[in-house]
CSV table of C-alpha atoms in Angstrom, one decimal:
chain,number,residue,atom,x,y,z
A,1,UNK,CA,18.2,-33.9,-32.7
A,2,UNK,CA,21.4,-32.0,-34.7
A,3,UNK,CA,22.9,-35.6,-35.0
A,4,UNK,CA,19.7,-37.1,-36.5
A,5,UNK,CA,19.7,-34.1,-38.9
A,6,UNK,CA,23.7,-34.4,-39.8
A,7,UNK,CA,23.0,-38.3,-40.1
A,8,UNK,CA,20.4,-37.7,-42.5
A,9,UNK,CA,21.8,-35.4,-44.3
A,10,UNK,CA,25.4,-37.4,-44.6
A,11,UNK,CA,23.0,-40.1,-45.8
A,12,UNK,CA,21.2,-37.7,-48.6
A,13,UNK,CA,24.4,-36.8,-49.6
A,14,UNK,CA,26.3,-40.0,-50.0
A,15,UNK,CA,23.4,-41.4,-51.8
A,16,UNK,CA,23.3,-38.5,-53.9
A,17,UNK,CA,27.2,-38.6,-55.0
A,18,UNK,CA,27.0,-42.4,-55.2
A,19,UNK,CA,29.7,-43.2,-52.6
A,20,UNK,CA,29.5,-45.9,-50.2
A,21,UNK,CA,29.5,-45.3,-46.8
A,22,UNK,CA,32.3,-47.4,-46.0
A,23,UNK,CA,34.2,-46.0,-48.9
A,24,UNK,CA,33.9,-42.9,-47.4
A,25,UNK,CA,35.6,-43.6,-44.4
A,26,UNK,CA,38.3,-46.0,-45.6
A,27,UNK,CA,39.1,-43.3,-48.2
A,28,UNK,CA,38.6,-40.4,-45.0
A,29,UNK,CA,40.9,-42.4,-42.7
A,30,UNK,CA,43.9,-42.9,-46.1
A,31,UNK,CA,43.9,-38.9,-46.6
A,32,UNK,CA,43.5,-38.0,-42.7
A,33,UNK,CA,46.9,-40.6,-42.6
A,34,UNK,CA,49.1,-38.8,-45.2
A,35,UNK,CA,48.1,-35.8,-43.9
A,36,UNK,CA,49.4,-36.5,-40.4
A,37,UNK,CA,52.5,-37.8,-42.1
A,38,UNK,CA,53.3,-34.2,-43.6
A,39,UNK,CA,52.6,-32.6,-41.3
A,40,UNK,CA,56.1,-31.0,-39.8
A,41,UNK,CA,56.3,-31.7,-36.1
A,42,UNK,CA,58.8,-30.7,-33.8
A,43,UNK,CA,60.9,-33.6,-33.1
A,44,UNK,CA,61.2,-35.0,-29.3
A,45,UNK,CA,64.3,-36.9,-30.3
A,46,UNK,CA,67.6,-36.1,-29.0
A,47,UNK,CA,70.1,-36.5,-32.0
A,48,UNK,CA,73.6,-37.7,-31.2
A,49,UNK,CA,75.0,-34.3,-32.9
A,50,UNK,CA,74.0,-32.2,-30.8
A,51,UNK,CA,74.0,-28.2,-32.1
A,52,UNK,CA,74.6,-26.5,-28.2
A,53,UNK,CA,77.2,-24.7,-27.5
A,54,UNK,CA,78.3,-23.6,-24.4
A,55,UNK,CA,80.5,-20.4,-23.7
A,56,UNK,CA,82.2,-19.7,-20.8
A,57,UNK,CA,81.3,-16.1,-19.0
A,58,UNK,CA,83.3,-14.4,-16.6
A,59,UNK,CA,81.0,-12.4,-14.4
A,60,UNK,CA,83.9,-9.7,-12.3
A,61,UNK,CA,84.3,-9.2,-8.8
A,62,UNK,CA,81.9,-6.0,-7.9
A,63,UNK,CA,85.3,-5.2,-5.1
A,64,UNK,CA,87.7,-5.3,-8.0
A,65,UNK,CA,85.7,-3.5,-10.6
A,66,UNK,CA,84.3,-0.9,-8.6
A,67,UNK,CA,80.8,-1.7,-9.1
A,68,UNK,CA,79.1,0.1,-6.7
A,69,UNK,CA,76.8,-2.7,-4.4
A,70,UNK,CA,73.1,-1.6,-5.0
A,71,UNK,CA,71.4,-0.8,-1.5
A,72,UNK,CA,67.9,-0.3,-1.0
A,73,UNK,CA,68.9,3.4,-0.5
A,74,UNK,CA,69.9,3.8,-4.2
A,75,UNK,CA,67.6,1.0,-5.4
A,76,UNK,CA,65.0,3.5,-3.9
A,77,UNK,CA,66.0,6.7,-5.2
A,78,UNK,CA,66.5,5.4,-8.7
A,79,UNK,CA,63.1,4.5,-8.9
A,80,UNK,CA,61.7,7.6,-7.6
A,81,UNK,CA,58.9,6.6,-5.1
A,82,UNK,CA,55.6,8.2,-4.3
A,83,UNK,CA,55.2,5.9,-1.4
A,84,UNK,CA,57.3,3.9,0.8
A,85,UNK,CA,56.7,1.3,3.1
A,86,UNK,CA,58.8,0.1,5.1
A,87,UNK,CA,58.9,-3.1,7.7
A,88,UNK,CA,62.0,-5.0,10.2
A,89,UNK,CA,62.4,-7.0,6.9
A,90,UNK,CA,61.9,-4.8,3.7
A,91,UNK,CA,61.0,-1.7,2.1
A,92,UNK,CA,58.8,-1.3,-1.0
A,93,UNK,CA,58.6,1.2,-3.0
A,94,UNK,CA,55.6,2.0,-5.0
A,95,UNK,CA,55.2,4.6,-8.1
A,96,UNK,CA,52.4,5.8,-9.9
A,97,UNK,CA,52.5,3.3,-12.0
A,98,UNK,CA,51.4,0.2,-9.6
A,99,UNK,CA,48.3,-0.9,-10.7
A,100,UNK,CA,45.7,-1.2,-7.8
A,101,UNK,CA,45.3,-5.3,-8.3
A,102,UNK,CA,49.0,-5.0,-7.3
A,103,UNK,CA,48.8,-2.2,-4.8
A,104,UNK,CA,45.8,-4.9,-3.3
A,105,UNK,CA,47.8,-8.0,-3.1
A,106,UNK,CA,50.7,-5.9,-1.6
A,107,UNK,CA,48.3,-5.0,1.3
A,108,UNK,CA,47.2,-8.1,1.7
A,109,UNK,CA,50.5,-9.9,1.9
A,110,UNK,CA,51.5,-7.4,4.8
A,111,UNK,CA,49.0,-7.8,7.1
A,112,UNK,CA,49.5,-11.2,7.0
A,113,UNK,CA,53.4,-11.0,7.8
């Protein structure tokens, strides 16, 4: 029913501005055309000059450095725990801050492992 009403309308108002229907879409599909054509997308090309760089990074030896090697002891107490579980495998730590979606799927998961 709303496209016999736009029809009729589009109708009234053709008639009414004195445009032929097939004017007004060979005129629509010119502007919709240039339009597309200024629009600025991003191109999918890859150009021969290329602007990547690469750098190289030397990542040191923790045993040379003296880095200490993170544990799950001091992984643990830098976070500060109000809870810790522990299994053969791992140990999480939770905070106040775990939301209970989290806390859920966390439960979950372990009682199926």
């Amino acid at each position: 029913m709303d496209q016999i009403i736009h029809n009729a309308r589009f109708a009234q108002w053709l008639s009414d501005n004195g445009i032929k229907e097939k004017a007004y879409y060979y005129w629509l599909h010119k502007f919709r055309k240039q339009a597309y054509a200024q629009m600025h997308l991003p191109s999918t090309e890859v150009s021969d000059e290329s602007d990547i760089s690469f750098a190289d990074v030397s990542i040191p030896d923790r045993r040379t450095t003296g880095i200490p090697k993170v544990t799950e002891e001091t992984t643990v107490e830098a976070i500060r725990p109000v809870a810790v579980i522990k299994n053969a495998d791992m140990t999480i730590a939770l905070t106040n801050e775990v939301s209970d979606s989290l806390l859920s799927h966390i439960l979950r998961e372990l009682s199926h492992a």
